[in-house]
Tab-separated table of C-alpha atoms in Angstrom:
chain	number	residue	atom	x	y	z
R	1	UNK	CA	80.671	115.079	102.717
R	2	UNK	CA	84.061	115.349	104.419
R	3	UNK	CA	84.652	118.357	105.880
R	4	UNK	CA	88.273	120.223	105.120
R	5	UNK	CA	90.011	119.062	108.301
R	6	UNK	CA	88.935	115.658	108.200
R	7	UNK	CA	90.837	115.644	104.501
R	8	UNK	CA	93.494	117.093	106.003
R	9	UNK	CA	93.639	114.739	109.177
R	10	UNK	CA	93.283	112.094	106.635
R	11	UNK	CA	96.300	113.148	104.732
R	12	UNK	CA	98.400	113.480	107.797
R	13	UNK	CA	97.558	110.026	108.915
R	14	UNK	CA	98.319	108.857	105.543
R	15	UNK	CA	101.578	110.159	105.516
R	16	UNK	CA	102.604	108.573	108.546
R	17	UNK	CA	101.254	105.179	107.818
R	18	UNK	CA	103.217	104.753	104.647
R	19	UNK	CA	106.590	105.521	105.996
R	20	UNK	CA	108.620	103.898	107.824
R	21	UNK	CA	110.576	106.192	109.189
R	22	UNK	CA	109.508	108.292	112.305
R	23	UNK	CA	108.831	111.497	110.225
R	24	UNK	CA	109.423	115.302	111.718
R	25	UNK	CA	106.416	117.757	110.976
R	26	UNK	CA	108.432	119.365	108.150
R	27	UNK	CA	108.508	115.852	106.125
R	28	UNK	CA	104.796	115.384	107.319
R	29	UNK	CA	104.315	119.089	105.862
R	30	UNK	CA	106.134	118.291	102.453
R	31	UNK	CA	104.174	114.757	102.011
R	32	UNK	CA	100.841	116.319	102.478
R	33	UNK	CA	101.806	119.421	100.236
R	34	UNK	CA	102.071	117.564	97.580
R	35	UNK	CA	98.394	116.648	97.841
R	36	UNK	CA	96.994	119.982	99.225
R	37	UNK	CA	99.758	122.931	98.111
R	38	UNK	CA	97.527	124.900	100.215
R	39	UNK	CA	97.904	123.500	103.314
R	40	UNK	CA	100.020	125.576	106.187
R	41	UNK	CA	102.636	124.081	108.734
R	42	UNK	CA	100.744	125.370	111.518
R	43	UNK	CA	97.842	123.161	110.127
R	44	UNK	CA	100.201	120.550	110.098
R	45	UNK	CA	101.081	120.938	113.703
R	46	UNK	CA	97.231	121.848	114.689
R	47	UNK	CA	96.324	118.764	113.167
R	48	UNK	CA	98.865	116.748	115.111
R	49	UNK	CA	98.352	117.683	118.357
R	50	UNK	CA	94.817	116.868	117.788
R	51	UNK	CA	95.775	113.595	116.264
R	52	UNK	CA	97.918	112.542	119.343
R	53	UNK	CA	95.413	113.873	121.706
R	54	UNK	CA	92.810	111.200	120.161
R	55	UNK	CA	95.540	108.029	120.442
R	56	UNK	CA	95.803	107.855	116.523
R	57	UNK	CA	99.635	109.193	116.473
R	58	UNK	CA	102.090	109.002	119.074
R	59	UNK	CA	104.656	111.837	119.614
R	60	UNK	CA	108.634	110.905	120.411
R	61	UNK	CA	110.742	113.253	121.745
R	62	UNK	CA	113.840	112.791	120.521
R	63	UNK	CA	116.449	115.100	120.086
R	64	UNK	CA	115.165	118.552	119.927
R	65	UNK	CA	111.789	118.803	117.564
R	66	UNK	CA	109.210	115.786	117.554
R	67	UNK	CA	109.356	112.878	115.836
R	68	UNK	CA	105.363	111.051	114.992
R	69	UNK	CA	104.365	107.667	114.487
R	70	UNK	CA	100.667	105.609	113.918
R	71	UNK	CA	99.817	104.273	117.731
R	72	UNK	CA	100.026	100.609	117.525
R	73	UNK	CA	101.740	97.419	118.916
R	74	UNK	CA	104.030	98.651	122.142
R	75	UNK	CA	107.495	98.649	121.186
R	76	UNK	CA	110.891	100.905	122.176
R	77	UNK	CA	113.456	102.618	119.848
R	78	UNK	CA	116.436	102.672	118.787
R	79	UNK	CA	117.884	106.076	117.995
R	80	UNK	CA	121.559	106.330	116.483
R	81	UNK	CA	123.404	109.304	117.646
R	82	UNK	CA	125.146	110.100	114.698
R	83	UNK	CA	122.399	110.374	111.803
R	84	UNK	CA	119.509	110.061	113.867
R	85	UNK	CA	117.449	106.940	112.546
R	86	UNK	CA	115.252	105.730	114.432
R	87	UNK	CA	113.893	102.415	114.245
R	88	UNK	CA	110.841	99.838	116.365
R	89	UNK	CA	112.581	97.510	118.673
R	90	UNK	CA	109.999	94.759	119.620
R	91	UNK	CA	110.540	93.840	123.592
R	92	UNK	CA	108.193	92.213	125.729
R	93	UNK	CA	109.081	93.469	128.906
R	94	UNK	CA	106.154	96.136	129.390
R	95	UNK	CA	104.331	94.733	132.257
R	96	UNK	CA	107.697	93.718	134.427
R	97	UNK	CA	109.363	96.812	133.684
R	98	UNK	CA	106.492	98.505	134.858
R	99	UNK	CA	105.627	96.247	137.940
R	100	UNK	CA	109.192	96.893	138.937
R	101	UNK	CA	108.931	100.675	138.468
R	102	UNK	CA	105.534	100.819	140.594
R	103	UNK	CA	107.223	99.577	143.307
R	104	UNK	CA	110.379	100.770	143.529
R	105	UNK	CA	108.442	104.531	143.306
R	106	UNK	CA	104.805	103.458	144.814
R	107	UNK	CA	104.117	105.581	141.632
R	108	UNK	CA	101.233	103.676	139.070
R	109	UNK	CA	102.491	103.317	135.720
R	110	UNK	CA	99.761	104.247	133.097
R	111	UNK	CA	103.049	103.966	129.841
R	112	UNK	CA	106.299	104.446	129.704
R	113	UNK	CA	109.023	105.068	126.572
R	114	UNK	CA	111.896	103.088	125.959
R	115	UNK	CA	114.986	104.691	123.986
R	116	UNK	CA	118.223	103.096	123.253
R	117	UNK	CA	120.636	104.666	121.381
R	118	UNK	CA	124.115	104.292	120.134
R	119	UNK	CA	125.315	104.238	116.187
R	120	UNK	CA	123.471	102.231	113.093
R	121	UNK	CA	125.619	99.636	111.068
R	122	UNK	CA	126.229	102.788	108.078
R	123	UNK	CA	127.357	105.009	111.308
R	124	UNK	CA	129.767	102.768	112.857
């Protein structure tokens, strides 16, 4: 039998996977209320950071509050600067970018994130 965090986890995961968008925890929060009424924010956030710290979710900061998405294929962002979509941009530059990076620092890349940002086509 499933114990109540693992339904909860579930949920949260669920409501990642089918959007997407790159949802906030308040939308995460309002998707899984509507399955558990019960359920807190600070759950939601609880529940999160223990997500992310397993690799399920990944955690963009953009802006100021973070945004989640299911860990997957590497890919960068677009972010527009006026109404803040945010959408995958599929590049295949990860392991020159970070070559270059190593040695222009001597640092060891272990993952880096890519933003780009400037308006949408409805923003423009």
């Amino acid at each position: 039998m499933m114990t109540r965090e693992s339904k909860q986890k579930i949920a949260i995961l669920n409501a990642i996977r089918h959007t997407s968008s790159h949802p906030d925890a308040g939308w995460i929060y309002e998707q899984v209320r509507q399955e558990m009424p019960r359920i807190s924010l600070g759950t939601i956030y609880r529940n999160l950071n223990v997500l992310e710290r397993d690799g399920e979710i990944r955690r963009l900061e953009i802006g100021m509050q973070g945004r989640y998405e299911v860990n997957g294929d590497k890919h960068c962002h677009f972010r527009c600067e006026r109404c803040g979509a945010i959408v995958d941009v599929h590049l295949s530059a990860d392991s020159e970018l970070d070559g270059k990076v190593s040695k222009d620092t001597g640092f060891s890349v272990r993952r880096h994130y890519l933003e780009f940002a400037g308006y949408c086509q409805g923003c423009e």
